[in-house]
Protein backbone atom coordinates (compact mmCIF):
# COMPACT_ATOMS: atom_id res chain seq x y z
CA UNK A 1 0.00 0.00 0.00
CA UNK A 2 1.24 3.51 -0.80
CA UNK A 3 1.66 6.17 1.87
CA UNK A 4 2.91 9.74 2.09
CA UNK A 5 5.49 9.84 4.90
CA UNK A 6 7.28 12.78 6.45
CA UNK A 7 10.89 11.72 6.95
CA UNK A 8 14.24 13.30 7.71
CA UNK A 9 17.83 12.62 6.77
CA UNK A 10 21.19 13.99 7.87
CA UNK A 11 23.35 14.92 4.88
CA UNK A 12 27.02 15.90 5.10
CA UNK A 13 28.34 18.40 2.60
CA UNK A 14 31.96 19.20 1.71
CA UNK A 15 33.00 22.88 2.03
CA UNK A 16 33.52 23.14 -1.74
CA UNK A 17 29.71 23.04 -2.12
CA UNK A 18 29.08 25.95 0.28
CA UNK A 19 27.65 28.98 -1.48
CA UNK A 20 24.44 30.39 -2.90
CA UNK A 21 23.31 27.02 -4.36
CA UNK A 22 23.79 24.93 -1.19
CA UNK A 23 20.04 24.14 -0.92
CA UNK A 24 20.03 22.90 -4.51
CA UNK A 25 23.02 20.62 -3.79
CA UNK A 26 21.30 19.27 -0.66
CA UNK A 27 18.05 18.56 -2.53
CA UNK A 28 19.89 16.78 -5.37
CA UNK A 29 21.93 14.76 -2.88
CA UNK A 30 18.73 13.78 -1.04
CA UNK A 31 17.14 12.54 -4.27
CA UNK A 32 20.26 10.52 -5.17
CA UNK A 33 20.56 9.01 -1.70
CA UNK A 34 16.99 7.98 -0.89
CA UNK A 35 14.83 7.54 -4.00
CA UNK A 36 14.46 3.87 -4.88
CA UNK A 37 15.89 2.58 -1.59
CA UNK A 38 14.51 0.09 0.90
CA UNK A 39 14.54 0.77 4.63
CA UNK A 40 13.60 -2.79 5.55
CA UNK A 41 9.97 -1.80 6.27
CA UNK A 42 9.10 0.11 3.09
CA UNK A 43 10.45 1.28 -0.25
CA UNK A 44 10.93 5.00 -0.88
CA UNK A 45 9.41 5.48 -4.33
CA UNK A 46 9.62 9.24 -4.80
CA UNK A 47 10.64 12.32 -2.82
CA UNK A 48 7.84 14.89 -3.16
CA UNK A 49 9.63 17.87 -1.65
CA UNK A 50 12.23 18.93 0.91
CA UNK A 51 10.27 21.34 3.07
CA UNK A 52 12.76 22.14 5.84
CA UNK A 53 16.55 22.27 5.59
CA UNK A 54 18.32 23.08 8.84
CA UNK A 55 21.25 25.40 9.17
CA UNK A 56 24.51 23.54 8.68
CA UNK A 57 26.58 22.41 11.63
CA UNK A 58 30.32 22.42 10.94
CA UNK A 59 32.07 19.26 12.10
CA UNK A 60 35.22 20.28 14.05
CA UNK A 61 37.78 17.82 12.69
CA UNK A 62 36.99 17.74 8.98
CA UNK A 63 35.26 21.00 8.04
CA UNK A 64 32.27 19.26 6.45
CA UNK A 65 28.83 20.50 7.43
CA UNK A 66 25.87 18.41 8.58
CA UNK A 67 22.40 19.42 7.45
CA UNK A 68 19.14 17.84 8.60
CA UNK A 69 16.66 17.72 5.71
CA UNK A 70 12.96 17.10 6.42
CA UNK A 71 11.09 15.81 3.38
CA UNK A 72 7.87 14.19 2.20
CA UNK A 73 8.07 10.97 0.24
CA UNK A 74 5.72 8.49 -1.40
CA UNK A 75 6.54 5.06 0.05
CA UNK A 76 5.28 1.56 -0.72
CA UNK A 77 4.86 -0.81 2.18
CA UNK A 78 3.75 -4.34 1.27
CA UNK A 79 1.32 -5.95 3.72
CA UNK A 80 0.36 -9.55 4.41
CA UNK A 81 -2.88 -10.27 2.53
CA UNK A 82 -2.34 -7.55 -0.10
CA UNK A 83 -3.08 -8.47 -3.72
CA UNK A 84 -0.46 -7.22 -6.18
CA UNK A 85 0.47 -7.57 -9.85
CA UNK A 86 3.88 -8.99 -10.69
CA UNK A 87 6.08 -10.20 -13.54
CA UNK A 88 7.51 -13.74 -13.38
CA UNK A 89 11.31 -13.76 -13.64
CA UNK A 90 12.16 -17.45 -13.15
CA UNK A 91 10.33 -20.78 -13.02
CA UNK A 92 11.49 -24.08 -11.51
CA UNK A 93 9.88 -27.26 -10.14
CA UNK A 94 9.72 -25.79 -6.60
CA UNK A 95 7.65 -22.79 -7.74
CA UNK A 96 8.38 -19.47 -9.39
CA UNK A 97 9.90 -16.10 -8.55
CA UNK A 98 8.17 -12.87 -9.53
CA UNK A 99 9.00 -9.19 -9.11
CA UNK A 100 6.46 -6.75 -7.72
CA UNK A 101 8.39 -3.61 -8.59
CA UNK A 102 11.44 -3.84 -6.33
CA UNK A 103 10.02 -6.67 -4.16
CA UNK A 104 11.00 -10.27 -5.04
CA UNK A 105 8.17 -12.75 -4.34
CA UNK A 106 8.38 -16.55 -4.30
CA UNK A 107 5.28 -18.63 -5.02
CA UNK A 108 5.74 -22.25 -3.93
CA UNK A 109 4.18 -25.09 -5.92
CA UNK A 110 2.08 -25.77 -2.79
CA UNK A 111 0.50 -22.33 -3.24
CA UNK A 112 -0.36 -22.90 -6.91
CA UNK A 113 -3.78 -24.48 -7.76
CA UNK A 114 -3.71 -28.26 -8.25
CA UNK A 115 -4.80 -28.14 -11.89
CA UNK A 116 -1.73 -26.08 -12.84
CA UNK A 117 1.25 -28.43 -13.16
CA UNK A 118 4.95 -27.90 -13.81
CA UNK A 119 6.05 -28.82 -17.34
CA UNK A 120 9.82 -29.38 -17.37
CA UNK A 121 9.81 -30.46 -21.02
CA UNK A 122 8.51 -27.11 -22.23
CA UNK A 123 10.93 -24.47 -23.43
CA UNK A 124 11.09 -22.29 -21.37
CA UNK A 125 10.02 -24.26 -18.27
CA UNK A 126 6.49 -23.37 -17.25
CA UNK A 127 3.45 -24.10 -15.12
CA UNK A 128 0.38 -24.82 -17.23
CA UNK A 129 -3.13 -26.26 -17.03
CA UNK A 130 -2.87 -27.37 -20.70
CA UNK A 131 -5.39 -24.65 -21.52
CA UNK A 132 -5.48 -20.91 -21.05
CA UNK A 133 -3.12 -20.48 -18.12
CA UNK A 134 0.60 -20.57 -18.82
CA UNK A 135 3.07 -19.24 -16.24
CA UNK A 136 6.56 -18.75 -17.66
CA UNK A 137 9.27 -16.10 -17.54
CA UNK A 138 7.79 -12.71 -18.46
CA UNK A 139 4.17 -13.62 -17.61
CA UNK A 140 2.16 -10.94 -15.84
CA UNK A 141 0.51 -12.44 -12.80
CA UNK A 142 -1.72 -11.43 -9.89
CA UNK A 143 -0.48 -12.64 -6.49
CA UNK A 144 -1.73 -12.45 -2.92
CA UNK A 145 1.10 -11.81 -0.44
CA UNK A 146 1.14 -14.46 2.32
CA UNK A 147 4.02 -12.97 4.29
CA UNK A 148 6.98 -10.62 4.12
CA UNK A 149 10.49 -10.80 5.55
CA UNK A 150 12.76 -7.84 6.14
CA UNK A 151 16.53 -7.62 6.19
CA UNK A 152 18.62 -4.52 6.80
CA UNK A 153 18.30 -3.03 3.32
CA UNK A 154 15.91 -5.38 1.56
CA UNK A 155 12.58 -7.18 1.75
CA UNK A 156 11.30 -10.52 0.46
CA UNK A 157 7.82 -11.99 0.24
CA UNK A 158 5.96 -15.29 -0.16
CA UNK A 159 2.88 -15.27 -2.35
CA UNK A 160 -0.04 -17.44 -3.43
CA UNK A 161 -2.20 -17.81 -6.53
CA UNK A 162 -4.46 -20.46 -4.96
CA UNK A 163 -7.54 -18.24 -4.66
CA UNK A 164 -10.18 -16.87 -7.02
CA UNK A 165 -9.12 -14.13 -9.45
CA UNK A 166 -5.41 -14.80 -8.90
CA UNK A 167 -2.97 -16.15 -11.47
CA UNK A 168 -1.90 -15.23 -14.99
CA UNK A 169 -3.38 -12.04 -16.40
CA UNK A 170 -4.65 -11.73 -19.95
Coordinates of N, CA, C and O in Angstrom, one line a residue:
X1 N 0.8 -1.2 0.0 CA 0.0 0.0 0.0 C 0.9 1.2 0.0 O 2.0 1.2 0.6
X2 N 0.4 2.3 -0.7 CA 1.2 3.5 -0.8 C 0.9 4.5 0.3 O -0.3 4.6 0.6
X3 N 1.9 5.2 0.8 CA 1.7 6.2 1.9 C 2.5 7.4 1.6 O 3.5 7.3 0.8
X4 N 2.1 8.5 2.1 CA 2.9 9.7 2.1 C 3.5 9.9 3.5 O 2.8 10.2 4.4
X5 N 4.8 9.7 3.6 CA 5.5 9.8 4.9 C 6.3 11.1 5.0 O 6.8 11.6 4.0
X6 N 6.4 11.7 6.2 CA 7.3 12.8 6.4 C 8.5 12.2 7.1 O 8.4 11.6 8.2
X7 N 9.6 12.3 6.5 CA 10.9 11.7 7.0 C 12.0 12.8 7.1 O 11.8 13.9 6.7
X8 N 13.1 12.4 7.7 CA 14.2 13.3 7.7 C 15.5 12.5 7.5 O 15.6 11.3 7.7
X9 N 16.5 13.2 7.1 CA 17.8 12.6 6.8 C 18.9 13.6 7.1 O 18.8 14.8 6.7
X10 N 20.0 13.2 7.6 CA 21.2 14.0 7.9 C 22.1 13.8 6.7 O 22.5 12.7 6.3
X11 N 22.5 14.9 6.1 CA 23.4 14.9 4.9 C 24.6 15.7 5.2 O 24.5 16.8 5.7
X12 N 25.8 15.2 4.9 CA 27.0 15.9 5.1 C 27.4 16.5 3.8 O 27.3 15.9 2.7
X13 N 28.0 17.7 3.8 CA 28.3 18.4 2.6 C 29.8 19.0 2.7 O 30.1 19.6 3.7
X14 N 30.6 18.7 1.7 CA 32.0 19.2 1.7 C 32.0 20.7 1.5 O 31.1 21.3 0.9
X15 N 33.0 21.4 2.1 CA 33.0 22.9 2.0 C 33.0 23.4 0.6 O 32.6 24.6 0.4
X16 N 33.5 22.7 -0.4 CA 33.5 23.1 -1.7 C 32.1 23.4 -2.3 O 32.0 24.1 -3.3
X17 N 31.1 22.8 -1.7 CA 29.7 23.0 -2.1 C 29.0 24.2 -1.4 O 27.9 24.5 -1.7
X18 N 29.7 24.8 -0.4 CA 29.1 25.9 0.3 C 28.9 27.1 -0.7 O 29.8 27.4 -1.5
X19 N 27.9 27.8 -0.6 CA 27.6 29.0 -1.5 C 26.2 29.2 -1.7 O 25.3 28.7 -1.0
X20 N 25.8 30.0 -2.7 CA 24.4 30.4 -2.9 C 23.5 29.2 -3.3 O 22.3 29.3 -3.2
X21 N 24.1 28.1 -3.9 CA 23.3 27.0 -4.4 C 23.4 25.8 -3.4 O 23.1 24.7 -3.8
X22 N 23.6 26.0 -2.1 CA 23.8 24.9 -1.2 C 22.5 24.1 -1.0 O 22.5 22.9 -0.9
X23 N 21.3 24.8 -1.0 CA 20.0 24.1 -0.9 C 19.8 23.2 -2.1 O 19.2 22.2 -2.0
X24 N 20.2 23.7 -3.3 CA 20.0 22.9 -4.5 C 20.9 21.6 -4.4 O 20.5 20.5 -4.8
X25 N 22.1 21.8 -4.0 CA 23.0 20.6 -3.8 C 22.4 19.6 -2.8 O 22.5 18.4 -3.0
X26 N 21.9 20.1 -1.7 CA 21.3 19.3 -0.7 C 20.1 18.5 -1.2 O 19.9 17.3 -1.0
X27 N 19.2 19.2 -2.0 CA 18.1 18.6 -2.5 C 18.5 17.5 -3.5 O 17.9 16.4 -3.5
X28 N 19.4 17.8 -4.4 CA 19.9 16.8 -5.4 C 20.5 15.6 -4.7 O 20.3 14.4 -5.1
X29 N 21.3 15.8 -3.6 CA 21.9 14.8 -2.9 C 20.9 13.9 -2.2 O 21.0 12.7 -2.2
X30 N 19.8 14.5 -1.7 CA 18.7 13.8 -1.0 C 18.1 12.8 -2.0 O 17.9 11.7 -1.8
X31 N 17.8 13.4 -3.2 CA 17.1 12.5 -4.3 C 18.0 11.4 -4.6 O 17.6 10.2 -4.8
X32 N 19.3 11.6 -4.8 CA 20.3 10.5 -5.2 C 20.4 9.5 -4.1 O 20.5 8.3 -4.4
X33 N 20.3 9.9 -2.8 CA 20.6 9.0 -1.7 C 19.3 8.2 -1.3 O 19.5 7.0 -0.9
X34 N 18.1 8.7 -1.4 CA 17.0 8.0 -0.9 C 16.0 7.4 -1.9 O 15.3 6.4 -1.6
X35 N 15.8 8.0 -3.1 CA 14.8 7.5 -4.0 C 15.2 6.1 -4.5 O 16.3 5.9 -4.9
X36 N 14.2 5.2 -4.4 CA 14.5 3.9 -4.9 C 15.1 3.0 -3.9 O 15.5 1.9 -4.2
X37 N 15.2 3.4 -2.6 CA 15.9 2.6 -1.6 C 14.9 1.9 -0.7 O 13.7 2.2 -0.7
X38 N 15.3 0.9 0.0 CA 14.5 0.1 0.9 C 15.0 0.3 2.3 O 16.2 0.2 2.6
X39 N 14.1 0.6 3.2 CA 14.5 0.8 4.6 C 14.4 -0.5 5.4 O 14.9 -0.6 6.5
X40 N 13.9 -1.5 4.8 CA 13.6 -2.8 5.6 C 12.1 -2.9 5.9 O 11.6 -4.0 6.1
X41 N 11.4 -1.8 6.0 CA 10.0 -1.8 6.3 C 9.2 -1.3 5.1 O 8.0 -1.7 4.9
X42 N 9.8 -0.4 4.3 CA 9.1 0.1 3.1 C 10.1 0.6 2.1 O 11.3 0.7 2.4
X43 N 9.6 0.8 0.8 CA 10.4 1.3 -0.3 C 10.1 2.8 -0.5 O 8.9 3.1 -0.5
X44 N 11.1 3.6 -0.6 CA 10.9 5.0 -0.9 C 10.8 5.1 -2.4 O 11.8 4.9 -3.1
X45 N 9.7 5.4 -2.9 CA 9.4 5.5 -4.3 C 9.8 6.8 -4.9 O 10.5 6.9 -5.9
X46 N 9.4 7.9 -4.3 CA 9.6 9.2 -4.8 C 9.6 10.3 -3.7 O 8.8 10.2 -2.8
X47 N 10.6 11.2 -3.8 CA 10.6 12.3 -2.8 C 9.8 13.4 -3.4 O 10.0 13.9 -4.5
X48 N 8.8 13.8 -2.7 CA 7.8 14.9 -3.2 C 8.5 16.3 -3.0 O 8.5 17.0 -4.0
X49 N 9.0 16.6 -1.8 CA 9.6 17.9 -1.7 C 10.4 17.9 -0.4 O 10.2 17.1 0.5
X50 N 11.5 18.7 -0.3 CA 12.2 18.9 0.9 C 11.7 20.2 1.5 O 11.9 21.3 0.9
X51 N 11.0 20.2 2.6 CA 10.3 21.3 3.1 C 11.0 22.1 4.2 O 10.6 23.2 4.5
X52 N 12.0 21.5 4.8 CA 12.8 22.1 5.8 C 14.2 21.7 5.8 O 14.5 20.5 6.0
X53 N 15.1 22.6 5.6 CA 16.5 22.3 5.6 C 17.2 23.1 6.7 O 17.1 24.3 6.7
X54 N 17.8 22.4 7.7 CA 18.3 23.1 8.8 C 19.6 23.9 8.5 O 20.1 23.7 7.4
X55 N 20.0 24.7 9.4 CA 21.3 25.4 9.2 C 22.4 24.4 9.4 O 22.2 23.5 10.2
X56 N 23.4 24.5 8.6 CA 24.5 23.5 8.7 C 25.3 23.6 10.0 O 25.4 24.7 10.6
X57 N 25.7 22.5 10.4 CA 26.6 22.4 11.6 C 28.0 21.9 11.2 O 28.1 20.8 10.6
X58 N 29.0 22.8 11.4 CA 30.3 22.4 10.9 C 30.9 21.4 11.9 O 30.9 21.5 13.1
X59 N 31.4 20.3 11.3 CA 32.1 19.3 12.1 C 33.5 19.7 12.4 O 34.2 20.0 11.5
X60 N 33.9 19.7 13.6 CA 35.2 20.3 14.1 C 36.4 19.7 13.4 O 37.3 20.4 13.0
X61 N 36.5 18.4 13.2 CA 37.8 17.8 12.7 C 38.0 17.9 11.2 O 39.1 17.9 10.7
X62 N 36.9 17.9 10.4 CA 37.0 17.7 9.0 C 36.6 19.0 8.2 O 36.9 19.1 7.0
X63 N 35.7 19.8 8.8 CA 35.3 21.0 8.0 C 34.0 20.8 7.3 O 33.4 21.7 6.7
X64 N 33.5 19.5 7.2 CA 32.3 19.3 6.5 C 31.1 19.7 7.3 O 31.2 19.9 8.5
X65 N 30.0 20.0 6.7 CA 28.8 20.5 7.4 C 27.7 19.4 7.4 O 27.6 18.7 6.4
X66 N 27.0 19.3 8.5 CA 25.9 18.4 8.6 C 24.6 19.2 8.5 O 24.4 20.2 9.2
X67 N 23.7 18.8 7.6 CA 22.4 19.4 7.5 C 21.3 18.4 7.7 O 21.5 17.2 7.2
X68 N 20.3 18.7 8.4 CA 19.1 17.8 8.6 C 18.1 18.3 7.6 O 17.6 19.5 7.7
X69 N 17.7 17.4 6.7 CA 16.7 17.7 5.7 C 15.4 17.0 6.0 O 15.4 15.7 6.1
X70 N 14.3 17.7 6.2 CA 13.0 17.1 6.4 C 12.3 17.1 5.1 O 12.3 18.1 4.3
X71 N 11.7 15.9 4.7 CA 11.1 15.8 3.4 C 9.9 14.9 3.4 O 9.6 14.2 4.4
X72 N 9.0 15.1 2.4 CA 7.9 14.2 2.2 C 8.2 13.2 1.1 O 8.7 13.6 0.0
X73 N 7.8 12.0 1.3 CA 8.1 11.0 0.2 C 6.9 10.0 0.1 O 6.2 9.7 1.1
X74 N 6.7 9.6 -1.1 CA 5.7 8.5 -1.4 C 6.5 7.2 -1.2 O 7.5 6.9 -1.7
X75 N 5.9 6.3 -0.3 CA 6.5 5.1 0.0 C 5.6 3.9 -0.2 O 4.3 4.1 -0.2
X76 N 6.1 2.8 -0.5 CA 5.3 1.6 -0.7 C 5.7 0.6 0.4 O 6.8 0.2 0.5
X77 N 4.7 0.2 1.1 CA 4.9 -0.8 2.2 C 4.0 -2.0 1.9 O 2.7 -1.9 2.0
X78 N 4.6 -3.2 1.5 CA 3.7 -4.3 1.3 C 3.2 -4.9 2.6 O 3.9 -5.0 3.6
X79 N 2.0 -5.4 2.6 CA 1.3 -6.0 3.7 C 0.9 -7.4 3.4 O 0.6 -7.7 2.3
X80 N 0.9 -8.2 4.5 CA 0.4 -9.5 4.4 C -1.1 -9.5 4.0 O -1.9 -8.7 4.5
X81 N -1.5 -10.3 3.0 CA -2.9 -10.3 2.5 C -3.1 -9.3 1.4 O -4.2 -9.3 0.8
X82 N -2.2 -8.5 1.0 CA -2.3 -7.5 -0.1 C -2.2 -8.3 -1.4 O -1.4 -9.2 -1.6
X83 N -3.1 -7.9 -2.4 CA -3.1 -8.5 -3.7 C -2.3 -7.5 -4.6 O -2.6 -6.3 -4.7
X84 N -1.3 -8.0 -5.3 CA -0.5 -7.2 -6.2 C -0.3 -7.9 -7.5 O -0.5 -9.1 -7.7
X85 N 0.1 -7.1 -8.5 CA 0.5 -7.6 -9.8 C 2.0 -7.7 -9.9 O 2.7 -6.8 -9.4
X86 N 2.4 -8.7 -10.6 CA 3.9 -9.0 -10.7 C 4.2 -9.5 -12.1 O 3.4 -9.8 -12.9
X87 N 5.5 -9.6 -12.3 CA 6.1 -10.2 -13.5 C 7.0 -11.4 -13.1 O 7.9 -11.2 -12.3
X88 N 6.7 -12.5 -13.7 CA 7.5 -13.7 -13.4 C 8.9 -13.6 -14.0 O 9.1 -13.2 -15.1
X89 N 10.0 -13.9 -13.1 CA 11.3 -13.8 -13.6 C 12.1 -15.1 -13.7 O 13.1 -15.2 -14.4
X90 N 11.6 -16.1 -13.0 CA 12.2 -17.4 -13.2 C 11.2 -18.5 -12.7 O 10.4 -18.3 -11.8
X91 N 11.2 -19.7 -13.3 CA 10.3 -20.8 -13.0 C 11.2 -22.0 -12.8 O 12.1 -22.3 -13.6
X92 N 10.9 -22.8 -11.7 CA 11.5 -24.1 -11.5 C 10.5 -25.0 -10.9 O 9.3 -24.6 -10.6
X93 N 10.8 -26.3 -10.6 CA 9.9 -27.3 -10.1 C 9.4 -27.0 -8.7 O 8.3 -27.5 -8.3
X94 N 10.1 -26.1 -8.0 CA 9.7 -25.8 -6.6 C 8.7 -24.7 -6.6 O 8.0 -24.5 -5.6
X95 N 8.6 -23.9 -7.7 CA 7.6 -22.8 -7.7 C 8.2 -21.8 -8.7 O 8.9 -22.1 -9.6
X96 N 7.8 -20.5 -8.5 CA 8.4 -19.5 -9.4 C 8.6 -18.2 -8.6 O 8.0 -18.0 -7.5
X97 N 9.6 -17.4 -9.1 CA 9.9 -16.1 -8.5 C 9.3 -15.0 -9.4 O 9.3 -15.1 -10.7
X98 N 8.7 -14.0 -8.8 CA 8.2 -12.9 -9.5 C 8.6 -11.6 -8.9 O 9.0 -11.6 -7.7
X99 N 8.6 -10.5 -9.6 CA 9.0 -9.2 -9.1 C 7.8 -8.3 -9.1 O 7.1 -8.1 -10.1
X100 N 7.5 -7.7 -7.9 CA 6.5 -6.7 -7.7 C 7.2 -5.4 -7.5 O 7.5 -5.0 -6.4
X101 N 7.5 -4.8 -8.7 CA 8.4 -3.6 -8.6 C 9.7 -4.0 -8.0 O 10.4 -5.0 -8.6
X102 N 10.2 -3.5 -6.9 CA 11.4 -3.8 -6.3 C 11.4 -5.1 -5.4 O 12.4 -5.6 -5.0
X103 N 10.2 -5.6 -5.1 CA 10.0 -6.7 -4.2 C 10.0 -8.0 -4.8 O 9.2 -8.3 -5.7
X104 N 11.0 -8.9 -4.5 CA 11.0 -10.3 -5.0 C 10.0 -11.1 -4.2 O 10.0 -11.1 -3.0
X105 N 9.2 -11.9 -5.0 CA 8.2 -12.7 -4.3 C 8.4 -14.2 -4.8 O 8.5 -14.4 -6.0
X106 N 8.3 -15.1 -3.9 CA 8.4 -16.6 -4.3 C 7.0 -17.2 -4.1 O 6.4 -17.0 -3.1
X107 N 6.5 -17.9 -5.1 CA 5.3 -18.6 -5.0 C 5.6 -20.1 -5.1 O 6.1 -20.6 -6.2
X108 N 5.4 -20.8 -4.0 CA 5.7 -22.2 -3.9 C 4.7 -23.0 -4.7 O 3.6 -22.6 -4.9
X109 N 5.1 -24.2 -5.2 CA 4.2 -25.1 -5.9 C 3.0 -25.5 -5.0 O 2.0 -26.0 -5.5
X110 N 3.2 -25.4 -3.7 CA 2.1 -25.8 -2.8 C 1.0 -24.7 -2.8 O -0.1 -24.9 -2.3
X111 N 1.4 -23.5 -3.2 CA 0.5 -22.3 -3.2 C 0.0 -22.0 -4.7 O -0.4 -20.9 -4.9
X112 N 0.1 -23.0 -5.5 CA -0.4 -22.9 -6.9 C -1.5 -23.9 -7.0 O -1.4 -25.0 -6.5
X113 N -2.6 -23.6 -7.7 CA -3.8 -24.5 -7.8 C -3.4 -25.8 -8.3 O -2.5 -25.9 -9.1
X114 N -4.0 -26.9 -7.9 CA -3.7 -28.3 -8.3 C -3.8 -28.6 -9.7 O -3.1 -29.4 -10.2
X115 N -4.7 -27.9 -10.5 CA -4.8 -28.1 -11.9 C -3.7 -27.5 -12.7 O -3.5 -27.9 -13.9
X116 N -2.9 -26.7 -12.1 CA -1.7 -26.1 -12.8 C -0.5 -26.9 -12.4 O -0.1 -26.9 -11.3
X117 N 0.1 -27.5 -13.4 CA 1.2 -28.4 -13.2 C 2.5 -27.9 -13.8 O 2.5 -27.2 -14.8
X118 N 3.7 -28.3 -13.3 CA 4.9 -27.9 -13.8 C 5.3 -28.8 -15.0 O 5.1 -30.0 -15.0
X119 N 5.7 -28.1 -16.1 CA 6.0 -28.8 -17.3 C 7.5 -28.6 -17.6 O 7.9 -27.5 -18.1
X120 N 8.4 -29.5 -17.2 CA 9.8 -29.4 -17.4 C 10.3 -29.5 -18.8 O 11.3 -29.1 -19.2
X121 N 9.4 -30.2 -19.6 CA 9.8 -30.5 -21.0 C 9.6 -29.2 -21.9 O 10.1 -29.2 -23.0
X122 N 8.8 -28.3 -21.4 CA 8.5 -27.1 -22.2 C 9.8 -26.2 -22.3 O 10.6 -26.3 -21.4
X123 N 9.8 -25.4 -23.3 CA 10.9 -24.5 -23.4 C 10.3 -23.1 -23.6 O 9.7 -22.9 -24.6
X124 N 10.4 -22.2 -22.7 CA 11.1 -22.3 -21.4 C 10.2 -23.1 -20.4 O 9.0 -23.3 -20.6
X125 N 10.8 -23.5 -19.3 CA 10.0 -24.3 -18.3 C 8.8 -23.4 -17.8 O 8.9 -22.2 -17.7
X126 N 7.7 -24.1 -17.6 CA 6.5 -23.4 -17.2 C 5.5 -24.2 -16.4 O 5.7 -25.4 -16.3
X127 N 4.6 -23.5 -15.8 CA 3.4 -24.1 -15.1 C 2.3 -23.9 -16.1 O 2.1 -22.8 -16.6
X128 N 1.5 -24.9 -16.3 CA 0.4 -24.8 -17.2 C -0.8 -25.7 -16.8 O -0.5 -26.8 -16.1
X129 N -2.0 -25.4 -17.2 CA -3.1 -26.3 -17.0 C -3.5 -26.9 -18.4 O -4.7 -27.4 -18.5
X130 N -2.6 -26.9 -19.3 CA -2.9 -27.4 -20.7 C -4.1 -26.7 -21.3 O -4.8 -27.3 -22.1
X131 N -4.3 -25.4 -21.0 CA -5.4 -24.6 -21.5 C -5.0 -23.2 -21.6 O -4.0 -22.9 -22.3
X132 N -5.7 -22.4 -21.0 CA -5.5 -20.9 -21.0 C -4.3 -20.4 -20.2 O -3.6 -19.5 -20.6
X133 N -4.1 -21.0 -19.0 CA -3.1 -20.5 -18.1 C -1.7 -21.1 -18.4 O -1.6 -22.3 -18.3
X134 N -0.8 -20.2 -18.7 CA 0.6 -20.6 -18.8 C 1.4 -19.6 -18.0 O 1.3 -18.4 -18.2
X135 N 2.2 -20.1 -17.1 CA 3.1 -19.2 -16.2 C 4.5 -19.6 -16.6 O 5.0 -20.6 -16.3
X136 N 5.2 -18.6 -17.3 CA 6.6 -18.8 -17.7 C 7.2 -17.4 -17.5 O 6.6 -16.4 -17.1
X137 N 8.5 -17.3 -17.7 CA 9.3 -16.1 -17.5 C 8.6 -15.0 -18.4 O 8.4 -15.2 -19.6
X138 N 8.4 -13.8 -17.8 CA 7.8 -12.7 -18.5 C 6.3 -12.6 -18.3 O 5.7 -11.6 -18.7
X139 N 5.6 -13.6 -17.8 CA 4.2 -13.6 -17.6 C 3.8 -12.6 -16.5 O 4.4 -12.6 -15.5
X140 N 2.7 -11.8 -16.8 CA 2.2 -10.9 -15.8 C 1.2 -11.7 -15.0 O 0.4 -12.5 -15.6
X141 N 1.3 -11.6 -13.7 CA 0.5 -12.4 -12.8 C 0.0 -11.6 -11.6 O 0.6 -10.7 -11.2
X142 N -1.2 -12.1 -11.1 CA -1.7 -11.4 -9.9 C -1.5 -12.4 -8.7 O -1.9 -13.6 -8.8
X143 N -0.9 -11.8 -7.6 CA -0.5 -12.6 -6.5 C -1.1 -12.0 -5.2 O -1.2 -10.8 -5.1
X144 N -1.4 -12.9 -4.3 CA -1.7 -12.5 -2.9 C -0.5 -12.7 -2.0 O 0.0 -13.8 -2.0
X145 N -0.1 -11.7 -1.3 CA 1.1 -11.8 -0.4 C 0.7 -12.6 0.8 O -0.3 -12.2 1.5
X146 N 1.4 -13.6 1.1 CA 1.1 -14.5 2.3 C 2.0 -14.0 3.5 O 1.5 -14.0 4.6
X147 N 3.2 -13.5 3.2 CA 4.0 -13.0 4.3 C 5.2 -12.2 3.7 O 5.5 -12.4 2.5
X148 N 5.8 -11.4 4.5 CA 7.0 -10.6 4.1 C 8.1 -10.8 5.1 O 7.8 -11.1 6.3
X149 N 9.3 -10.7 4.7 CA 10.5 -10.8 5.5 C 11.4 -9.6 5.3 O 11.6 -9.3 4.1
X150 N 11.9 -9.0 6.3 CA 12.8 -7.8 6.1 C 14.2 -8.1 6.6 O 14.4 -8.8 7.6
X151 N 15.1 -7.6 5.8 CA 16.5 -7.6 6.2 C 16.9 -6.2 6.4 O 16.1 -5.3 6.3
X152 N 18.2 -5.9 6.5 CA 18.6 -4.5 6.8 C 18.2 -3.6 5.7 O 17.6 -2.6 5.9
X153 N 18.6 -3.9 4.4 CA 18.3 -3.0 3.3 C 17.5 -3.7 2.2 O 17.4 -3.2 1.1
X154 N 16.7 -4.7 2.6 CA 15.9 -5.4 1.6 C 14.7 -6.1 2.2 O 14.6 -6.3 3.4
X155 N 13.8 -6.5 1.3 CA 12.6 -7.2 1.7 C 12.3 -8.3 0.8 O 12.7 -8.2 -0.4
X156 N 11.7 -9.4 1.3 CA 11.3 -10.5 0.5 C 9.9 -10.9 0.8 O 9.4 -10.6 1.9
X157 N 9.2 -11.6 -0.1 CA 7.8 -12.0 0.2 C 7.5 -13.4 -0.3 O 8.2 -13.9 -1.2
X158 N 6.5 -14.0 0.3 CA 6.0 -15.3 -0.2 C 4.6 -15.0 -0.6 O 3.8 -14.2 0.0
X159 N 4.2 -15.5 -1.8 CA 2.9 -15.3 -2.4 C 2.1 -16.5 -2.7 O 2.6 -17.6 -2.7
X160 N 0.8 -16.3 -3.1 CA 0.0 -17.4 -3.4 C -0.9 -17.0 -4.6 O -1.2 -15.9 -4.8
X161 N -1.2 -18.0 -5.5 CA -2.2 -17.8 -6.5 C -3.3 -18.8 -6.4 O -4.0 -19.1 -7.4
X162 N -3.5 -19.4 -5.2 CA -4.5 -20.5 -5.0 C -5.8 -20.0 -4.6 O -6.6 -20.7 -3.9
X163 N -6.2 -18.8 -5.0 CA -7.5 -18.2 -4.7 C -8.2 -17.7 -5.9 O -7.5 -17.6 -7.0
X164 N -9.5 -17.4 -5.9 CA -10.2 -16.9 -7.0 C -9.6 -15.6 -7.5 O -9.1 -14.7 -6.7
X165 N -9.6 -15.3 -8.8 CA -9.1 -14.1 -9.4 C -7.6 -13.9 -9.3 O -7.2 -12.8 -9.6
X166 N -6.9 -14.9 -8.9 CA -5.4 -14.8 -8.9 C -4.8 -15.7 -10.0 O -5.5 -16.6 -10.5
X167 N -3.6 -15.4 -10.4 CA -3.0 -16.2 -11.5 C -2.6 -15.3 -12.6 O -2.5 -14.1 -12.5
X168 N -2.4 -15.9 -13.8 CA -1.9 -15.2 -15.0 C -3.0 -14.2 -15.5 O -4.2 -14.5 -15.4
X169 N -2.5 -13.1 -15.9 CA -3.4 -12.0 -16.4 C -3.4 -12.1 -17.9 O -2.4 -12.3 -18.5
X170 N -4.5 -11.8 -18.5 CA -4.7 -11.7 -19.9 C -4.7 -13.0 -20.6 O -4.4 -13.9 -21.1

